[in-house]
XYZ file of C-alpha atoms in Angstrom:
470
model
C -32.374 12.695 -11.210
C -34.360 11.147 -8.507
C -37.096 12.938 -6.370
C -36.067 14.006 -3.058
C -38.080 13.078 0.177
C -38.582 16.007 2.167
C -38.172 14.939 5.695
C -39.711 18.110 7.370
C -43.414 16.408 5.726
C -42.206 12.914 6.410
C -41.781 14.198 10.484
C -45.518 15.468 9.877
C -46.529 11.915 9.151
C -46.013 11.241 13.261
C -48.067 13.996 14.028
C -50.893 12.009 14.476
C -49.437 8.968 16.599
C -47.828 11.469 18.915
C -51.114 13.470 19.582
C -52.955 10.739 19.898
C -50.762 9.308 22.392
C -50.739 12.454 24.341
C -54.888 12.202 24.594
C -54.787 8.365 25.554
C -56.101 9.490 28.685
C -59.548 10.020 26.278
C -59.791 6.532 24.637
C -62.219 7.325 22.005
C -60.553 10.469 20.897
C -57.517 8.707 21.091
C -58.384 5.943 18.772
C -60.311 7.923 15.950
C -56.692 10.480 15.645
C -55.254 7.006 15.533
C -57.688 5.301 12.951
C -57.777 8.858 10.848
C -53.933 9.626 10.768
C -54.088 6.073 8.899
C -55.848 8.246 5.942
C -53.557 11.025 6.187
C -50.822 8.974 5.498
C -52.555 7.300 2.426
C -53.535 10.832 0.982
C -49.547 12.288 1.765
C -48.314 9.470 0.349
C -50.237 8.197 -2.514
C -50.242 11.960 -3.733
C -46.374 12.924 -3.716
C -47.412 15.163 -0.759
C -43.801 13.955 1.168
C -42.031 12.554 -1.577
C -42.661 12.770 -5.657
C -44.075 9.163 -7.206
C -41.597 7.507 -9.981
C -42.358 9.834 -13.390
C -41.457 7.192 -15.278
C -44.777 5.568 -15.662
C -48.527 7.052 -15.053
C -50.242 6.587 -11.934
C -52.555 3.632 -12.740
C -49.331 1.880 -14.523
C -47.262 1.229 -11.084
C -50.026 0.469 -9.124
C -48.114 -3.286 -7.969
C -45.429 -0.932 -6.259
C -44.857 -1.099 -2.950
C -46.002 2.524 -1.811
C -49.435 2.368 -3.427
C -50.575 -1.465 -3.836
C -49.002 -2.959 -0.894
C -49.333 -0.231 1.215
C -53.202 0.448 0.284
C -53.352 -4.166 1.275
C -51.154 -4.699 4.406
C -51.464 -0.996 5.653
C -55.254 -1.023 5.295
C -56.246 -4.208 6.302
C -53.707 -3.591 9.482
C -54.830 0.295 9.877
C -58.941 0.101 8.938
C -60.890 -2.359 10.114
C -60.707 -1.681 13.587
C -63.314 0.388 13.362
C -66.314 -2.227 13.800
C -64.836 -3.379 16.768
C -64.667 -0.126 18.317
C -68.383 0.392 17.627
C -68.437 -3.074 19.204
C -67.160 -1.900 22.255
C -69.205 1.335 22.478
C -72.407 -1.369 22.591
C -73.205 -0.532 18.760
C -74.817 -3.295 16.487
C -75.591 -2.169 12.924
C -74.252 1.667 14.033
C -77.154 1.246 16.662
C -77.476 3.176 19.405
C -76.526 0.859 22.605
C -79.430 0.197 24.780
C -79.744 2.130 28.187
C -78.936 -1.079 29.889
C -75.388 -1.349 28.336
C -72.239 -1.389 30.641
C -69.049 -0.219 28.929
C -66.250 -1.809 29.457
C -63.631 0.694 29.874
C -60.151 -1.082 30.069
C -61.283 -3.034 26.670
C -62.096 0.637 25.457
C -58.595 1.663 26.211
C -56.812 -1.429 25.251
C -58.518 -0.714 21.570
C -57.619 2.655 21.385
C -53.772 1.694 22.789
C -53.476 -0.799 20.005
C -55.052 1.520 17.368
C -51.709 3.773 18.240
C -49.600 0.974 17.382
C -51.106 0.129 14.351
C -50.551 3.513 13.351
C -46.853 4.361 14.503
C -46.406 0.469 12.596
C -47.804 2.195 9.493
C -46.084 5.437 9.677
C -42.770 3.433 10.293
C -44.033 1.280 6.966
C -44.004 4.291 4.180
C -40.969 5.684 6.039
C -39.315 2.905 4.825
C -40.855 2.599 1.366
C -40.294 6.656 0.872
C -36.361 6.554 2.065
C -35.474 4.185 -0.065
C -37.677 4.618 -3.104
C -35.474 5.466 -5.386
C -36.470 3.445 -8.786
C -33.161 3.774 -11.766
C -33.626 6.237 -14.472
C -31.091 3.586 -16.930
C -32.261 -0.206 -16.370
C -29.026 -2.387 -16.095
C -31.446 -5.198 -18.576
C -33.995 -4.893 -20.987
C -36.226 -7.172 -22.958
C -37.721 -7.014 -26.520
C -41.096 -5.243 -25.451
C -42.847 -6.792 -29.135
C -42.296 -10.219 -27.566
C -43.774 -9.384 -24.068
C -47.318 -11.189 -24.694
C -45.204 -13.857 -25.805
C -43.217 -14.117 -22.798
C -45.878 -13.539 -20.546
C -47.886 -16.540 -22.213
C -44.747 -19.137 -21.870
C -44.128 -18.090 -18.001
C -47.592 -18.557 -17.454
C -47.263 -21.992 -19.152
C -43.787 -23.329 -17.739
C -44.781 -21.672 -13.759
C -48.072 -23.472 -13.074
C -46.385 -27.242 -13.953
C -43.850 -26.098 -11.433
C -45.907 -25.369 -8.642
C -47.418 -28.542 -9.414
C -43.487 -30.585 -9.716
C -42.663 -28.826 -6.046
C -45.638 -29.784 -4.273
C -44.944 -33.419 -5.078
C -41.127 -33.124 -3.700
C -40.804 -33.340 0.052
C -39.229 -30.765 1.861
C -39.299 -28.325 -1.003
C -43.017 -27.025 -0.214
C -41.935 -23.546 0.021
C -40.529 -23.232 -3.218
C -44.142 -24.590 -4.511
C -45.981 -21.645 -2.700
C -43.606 -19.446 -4.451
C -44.647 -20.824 -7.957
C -47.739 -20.640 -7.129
C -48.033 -17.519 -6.542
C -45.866 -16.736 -9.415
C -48.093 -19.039 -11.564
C -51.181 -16.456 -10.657
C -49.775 -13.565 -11.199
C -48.389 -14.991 -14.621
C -51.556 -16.176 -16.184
C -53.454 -13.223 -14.901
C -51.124 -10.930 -16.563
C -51.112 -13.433 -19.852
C -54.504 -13.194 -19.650
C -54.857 -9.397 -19.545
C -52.107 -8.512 -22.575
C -54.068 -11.649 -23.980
C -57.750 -10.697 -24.062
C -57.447 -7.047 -25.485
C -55.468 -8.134 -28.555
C -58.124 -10.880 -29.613
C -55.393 -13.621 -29.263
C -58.354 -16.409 -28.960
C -55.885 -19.719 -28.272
C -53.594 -17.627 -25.692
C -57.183 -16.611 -24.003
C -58.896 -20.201 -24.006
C -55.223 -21.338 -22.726
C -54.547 -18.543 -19.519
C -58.572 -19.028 -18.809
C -58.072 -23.051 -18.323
C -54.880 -22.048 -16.422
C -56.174 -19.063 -14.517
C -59.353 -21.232 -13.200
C -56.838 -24.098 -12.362
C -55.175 -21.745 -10.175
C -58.156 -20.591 -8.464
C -59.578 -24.148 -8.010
C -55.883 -24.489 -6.625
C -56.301 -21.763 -4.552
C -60.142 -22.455 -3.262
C -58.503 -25.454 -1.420
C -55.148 -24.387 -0.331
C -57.647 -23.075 2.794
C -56.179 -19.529 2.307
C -57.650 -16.327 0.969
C -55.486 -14.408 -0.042
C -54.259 -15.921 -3.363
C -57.757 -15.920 -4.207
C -58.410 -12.126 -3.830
C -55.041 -10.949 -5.316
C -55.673 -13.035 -8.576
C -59.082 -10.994 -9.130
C -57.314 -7.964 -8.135
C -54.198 -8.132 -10.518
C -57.175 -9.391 -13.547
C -59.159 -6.117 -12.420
C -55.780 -3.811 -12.565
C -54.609 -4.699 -15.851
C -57.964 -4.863 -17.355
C -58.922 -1.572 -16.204
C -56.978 0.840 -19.199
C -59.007 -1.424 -21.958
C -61.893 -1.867 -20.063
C -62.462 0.857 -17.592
C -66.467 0.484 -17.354
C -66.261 -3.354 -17.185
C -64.116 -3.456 -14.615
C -65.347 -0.838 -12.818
C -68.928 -2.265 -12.634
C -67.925 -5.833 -11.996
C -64.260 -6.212 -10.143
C -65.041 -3.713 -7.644
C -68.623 -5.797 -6.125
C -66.444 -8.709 -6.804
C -63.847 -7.967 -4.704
C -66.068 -6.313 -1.742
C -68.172 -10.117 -1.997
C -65.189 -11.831 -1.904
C -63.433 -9.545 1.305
C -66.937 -10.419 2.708
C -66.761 -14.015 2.307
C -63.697 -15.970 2.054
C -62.428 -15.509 5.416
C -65.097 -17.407 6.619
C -64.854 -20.103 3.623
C -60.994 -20.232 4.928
C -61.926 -21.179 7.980
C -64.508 -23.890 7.641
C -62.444 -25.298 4.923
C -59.391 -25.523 6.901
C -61.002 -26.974 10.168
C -62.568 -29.948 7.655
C -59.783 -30.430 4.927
C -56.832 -29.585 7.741
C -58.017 -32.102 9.910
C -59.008 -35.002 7.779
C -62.227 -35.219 8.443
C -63.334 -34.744 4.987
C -61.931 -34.523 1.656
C -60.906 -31.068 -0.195
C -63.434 -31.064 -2.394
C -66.360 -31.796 0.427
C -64.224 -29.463 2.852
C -64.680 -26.534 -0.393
C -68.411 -27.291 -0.210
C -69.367 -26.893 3.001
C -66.920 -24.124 3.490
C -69.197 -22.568 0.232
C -72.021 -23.051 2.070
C -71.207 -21.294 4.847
C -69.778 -18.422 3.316
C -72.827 -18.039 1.570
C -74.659 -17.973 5.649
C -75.320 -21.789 6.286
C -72.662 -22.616 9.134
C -75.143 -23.406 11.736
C -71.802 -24.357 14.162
C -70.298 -20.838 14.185
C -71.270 -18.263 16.671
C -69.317 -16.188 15.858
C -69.309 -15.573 11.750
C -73.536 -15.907 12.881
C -74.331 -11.961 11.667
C -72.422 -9.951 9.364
C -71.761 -7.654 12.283
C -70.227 -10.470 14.654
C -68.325 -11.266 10.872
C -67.070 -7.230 10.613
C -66.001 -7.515 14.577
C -64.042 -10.197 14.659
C -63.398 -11.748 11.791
C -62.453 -8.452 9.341
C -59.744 -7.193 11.586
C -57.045 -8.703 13.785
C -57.343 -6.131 17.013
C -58.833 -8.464 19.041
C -56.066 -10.907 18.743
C -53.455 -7.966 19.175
C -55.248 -7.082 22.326
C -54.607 -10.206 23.671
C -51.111 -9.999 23.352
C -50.414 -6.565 24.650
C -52.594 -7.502 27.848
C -49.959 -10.626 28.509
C -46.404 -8.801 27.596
C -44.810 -7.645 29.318
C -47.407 -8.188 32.344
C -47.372 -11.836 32.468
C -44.559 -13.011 29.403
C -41.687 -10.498 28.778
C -40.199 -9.112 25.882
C -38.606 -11.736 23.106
C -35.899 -9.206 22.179
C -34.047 -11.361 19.180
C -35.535 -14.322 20.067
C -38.045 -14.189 16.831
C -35.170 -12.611 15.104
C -33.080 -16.137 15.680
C -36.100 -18.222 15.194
C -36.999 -16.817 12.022
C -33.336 -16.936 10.792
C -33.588 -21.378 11.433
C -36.324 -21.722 9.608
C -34.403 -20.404 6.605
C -32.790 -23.858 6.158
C -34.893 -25.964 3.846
C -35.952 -29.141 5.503
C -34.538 -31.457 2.821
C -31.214 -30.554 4.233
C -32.263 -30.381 7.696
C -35.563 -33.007 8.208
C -34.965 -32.509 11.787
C -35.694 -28.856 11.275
C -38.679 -27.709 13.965
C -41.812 -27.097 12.687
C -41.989 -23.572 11.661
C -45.862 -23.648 12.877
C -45.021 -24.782 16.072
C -42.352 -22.503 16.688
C -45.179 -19.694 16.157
C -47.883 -21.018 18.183
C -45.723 -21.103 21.309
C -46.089 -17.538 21.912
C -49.875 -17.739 21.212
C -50.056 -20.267 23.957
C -47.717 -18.555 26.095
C -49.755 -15.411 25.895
C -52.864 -17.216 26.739
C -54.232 -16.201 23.300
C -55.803 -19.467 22.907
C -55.235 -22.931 24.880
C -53.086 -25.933 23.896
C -55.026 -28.390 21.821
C -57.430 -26.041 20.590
C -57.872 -26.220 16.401
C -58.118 -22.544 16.287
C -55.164 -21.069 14.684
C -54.107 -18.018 15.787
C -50.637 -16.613 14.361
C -49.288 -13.443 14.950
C -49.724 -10.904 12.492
C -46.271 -8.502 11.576
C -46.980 -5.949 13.475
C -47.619 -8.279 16.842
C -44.278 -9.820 16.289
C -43.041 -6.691 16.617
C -44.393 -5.480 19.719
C -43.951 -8.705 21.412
C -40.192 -8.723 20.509
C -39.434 -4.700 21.397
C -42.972 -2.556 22.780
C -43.637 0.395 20.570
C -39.906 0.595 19.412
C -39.695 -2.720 18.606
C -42.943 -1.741 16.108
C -41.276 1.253 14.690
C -37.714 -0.681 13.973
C -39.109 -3.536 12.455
C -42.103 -2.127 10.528
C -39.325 0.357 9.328
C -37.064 -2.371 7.996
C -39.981 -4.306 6.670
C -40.663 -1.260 4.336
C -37.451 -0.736 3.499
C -36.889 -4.075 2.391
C -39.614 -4.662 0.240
C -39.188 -1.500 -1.360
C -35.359 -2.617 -2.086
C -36.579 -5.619 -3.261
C -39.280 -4.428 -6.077
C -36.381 -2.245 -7.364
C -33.579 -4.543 -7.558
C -36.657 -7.196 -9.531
C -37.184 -3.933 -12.069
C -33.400 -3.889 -12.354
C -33.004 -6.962 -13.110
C -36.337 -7.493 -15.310
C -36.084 -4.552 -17.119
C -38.639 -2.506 -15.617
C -41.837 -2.483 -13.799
C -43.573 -5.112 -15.518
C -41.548 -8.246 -15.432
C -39.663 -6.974 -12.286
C -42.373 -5.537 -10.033
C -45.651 -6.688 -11.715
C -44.936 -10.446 -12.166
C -41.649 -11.366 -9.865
C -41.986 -8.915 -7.306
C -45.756 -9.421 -6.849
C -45.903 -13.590 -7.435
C -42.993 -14.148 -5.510
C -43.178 -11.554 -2.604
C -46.640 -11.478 -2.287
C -46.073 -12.449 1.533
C -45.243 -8.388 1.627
C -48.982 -7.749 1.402
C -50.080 -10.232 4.232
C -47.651 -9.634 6.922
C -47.373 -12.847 8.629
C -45.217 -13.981 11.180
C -41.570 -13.492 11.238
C -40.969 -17.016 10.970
C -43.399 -17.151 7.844
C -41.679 -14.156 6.598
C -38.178 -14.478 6.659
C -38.174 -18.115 5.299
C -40.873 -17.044 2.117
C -38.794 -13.675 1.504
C -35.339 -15.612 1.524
C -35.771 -17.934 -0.974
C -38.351 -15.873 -2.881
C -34.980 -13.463 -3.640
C -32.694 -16.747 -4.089
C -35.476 -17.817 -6.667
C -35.694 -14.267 -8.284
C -31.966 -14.337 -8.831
C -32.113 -18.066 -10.594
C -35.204 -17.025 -12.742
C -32.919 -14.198 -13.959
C -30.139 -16.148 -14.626
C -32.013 -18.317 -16.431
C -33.664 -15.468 -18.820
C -30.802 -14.251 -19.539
C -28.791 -17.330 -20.563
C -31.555 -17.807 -22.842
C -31.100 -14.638 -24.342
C -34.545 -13.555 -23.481
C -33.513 -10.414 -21.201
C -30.104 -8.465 -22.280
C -27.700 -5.846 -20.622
C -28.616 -2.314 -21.415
């Protein structure tokens, strides 16, 4: 039988947004109920506290479920970073006291604290979406032969990563290579984990040429994220043979990398982007600046302008509140409609408008940043939301964008036979766009055909016999 929310402790989970809306009239209070009800939510969730976690596996074996892994990326990336830039504000450098001669600015006070409240209604909305619907099957409708799962893992490893490479030589069909590559990382990471532990030397030597193929791949795609989420998913399934190792070495890893590859994004993508050097130059002087040699940026100058500005998006969202509906009203559907044309692959419809132009209209609109300029500036999720409906627009579609990804990871286990082909390798390679939270544009078009490819990949696996009805 499944586990029962309890609604009465889901209610409690607003608690904090609605008292720290009632004190907005005190920014600072205001923003740290905001930023701490973030934590509440991670300890009343990640501990059962409103609903019961899935029994059917351990804790630390359904960490790539939505509720713990996603939620702990997209909630706390969204939810926790804010706080540099409130120090920021305050006139703190380093947690320094602010000179005597410091002026505060008081409506860029308020505007942080106002947006800290929407960042945490967005993530309440979030789990209330992942805890309604989280209801994972006792009886899986397909199963696999779990002897021949290192096996498996190995060939999908092998047959996703040529893929990726067959799709990004076919125009129009791009997407469908970011989906196998993605796929094609999360594949050889897992090959490599099941690989490494039982001593399987030519499956290791294989998924290590693969896995650093990918991440070459990845260094000059210009974005981070792949990069991060391959170390991650290595760390996680290395972690029950090799708790110590990992430990020691994935964790300092990851923090280095959080540190440095949004800055080795965006030198890369300003050189390689714009032609005005080749990938592998643009990966070396992006390297070198990650590493504190980009003599051009004033901004990424200091780790603490870095931690302001660059670690969280709040100064962005700021923007955007400030212009709607003041100066550029609601979009209602209008990013609802958008996102639903760029659904239609462009070898059918070459016409099709660019999907990054459709985006960056709103940025200009807003004022965000001017036309021309090589900054790129896309909305996250959560501003999508506000600029199509205010706070109820946040809570609707942060609710739905929950609820669907938790729908999703369930019907993958359904049809993979359980958590670790469904959620851990097609749920998390194909739908990894769940633990960005881009733009609706970038989201509706990725999660579309990630589900239509989902649905052919299990077709395929079970023609060949290689997953069964239960």
């Amino acid at each position: 039988m499944h586990k029962q929310i309890s609604y009465e402790r889901l209610l409690v989970l607003y608690i904090p947004w609605a008292l720290a809306s009632l004190l907005s009239s005190d920014a600072v209070l205001s923003y740290f109920i905001a930023w701490l009800g973030s934590f509440l939510i991670f300890w009343a969730t990640l501990t059962g506290w409103v609903k019961p976690l899935p029994t059917d596996l351990r804790f630390g074996e359904q960490l790539m479920r939505p509720l713990i892994l996603v939620q702990i990326i997209f909630a706390g990336y969204m939810c926790c970073t804010s706080i540099f830039y409130l120090m920021d504000t305050l006139g703190y450098t380093y947690f320094e006291k602010p000179s005597s001669y410091f002026l505060l600015d008081e409506n860029r006070l308020f505007a942080v604290a106002q947006c800290q409240r929407y960042y945490l209604l967005a993530h309440t909305a979030f789990v209330s979406g992942i805890l309604v619907f989280m209801k994972y099957p006792e009886k899986q409708k397909f199963m696999y032969d779990n002897s021949r799962i290192i096996s498996l893992l190995f060939y999908m490893a092998i047959i996703t990563f040529p893929l990726y490479l067959l799709f990004n030589k076919l125009p129009g069909l791009s997407q469908f290579s970011n989906q196998f590559s993605s796929l094609s990382f999360i594949a050889v990471t897992l090959a490599l984990a099941f690989a490494i532990p039982e001593k399987k030397v030519l499956n290791t030597l294989i998924c290590l040429f693969l896995y650093f193929s990918n991440f070459y791949s990845a260094l000059i795609s210009g974005f981070k994220e792949p990069i991060i989420i391959s170390v991650l998913v290595l760390g996680i399934f290395l972690y029950p043979n090799y708790k110590k190792v990992v430990l020691l070495t994935f964790i300092p890893l990851l923090f280095v990398l959080f540190l440095l590859l949004p800055t080795y994004a965006r030198i890369f993508r300003e050189n390689a982007w714009e032609g005005i050097t080749s990938e592998d130059e643009a990966a070396q002087l992006a390297l070198n600046s990650a590493l504190g040699n980009d003599p051009d940026s004033e901004l990424d100058s200091t780790n603490w302008g870095f931690m302001v500005y660059r670690l969280s998006e709040i100064d962005m969202f700021i923007k955007f509140v400030q212009s709607t509906p003041e100066k550029v009203d609601y979009y209602g559907f209008d990013l609802v409609k958008q996102s639903a044309i760029v659904i239609v692959p462009r070898i059918f419809w070459p016409s099709k408008p660019s999907t990054e132009e459709l985006v960056m209209e709103r940025v200009y609109d807003a004022g965000v940043i001017y036309r021309g300029s090589r900054v790129s500036a896309k909305p996250a999720y959560v501003v999508d939301a506000y600029l199509s409906g205010g706070q109820l627009g946040i809570f609707i579609a942060l609710f739905i964008y929950g609820a669907i990804a938790q729908l999703i990871s369930q019907k993958a286990e359904q049809l993979f036979g359980g958590y670790l082909l469904g959620t851990a390798l097609i749920f998390s390679g194909l739908f990894q766009i769940f633990w960005r939270g881009l733009s609706f544009e970038f989201i509706a078009n990725t999660v579309f055909w990630s589900f239509v490819t989902m649905l052919i990949i299990h077709y395929i696996l079970k023609t060949k016999n290689i997953i069964q009805k239960a």
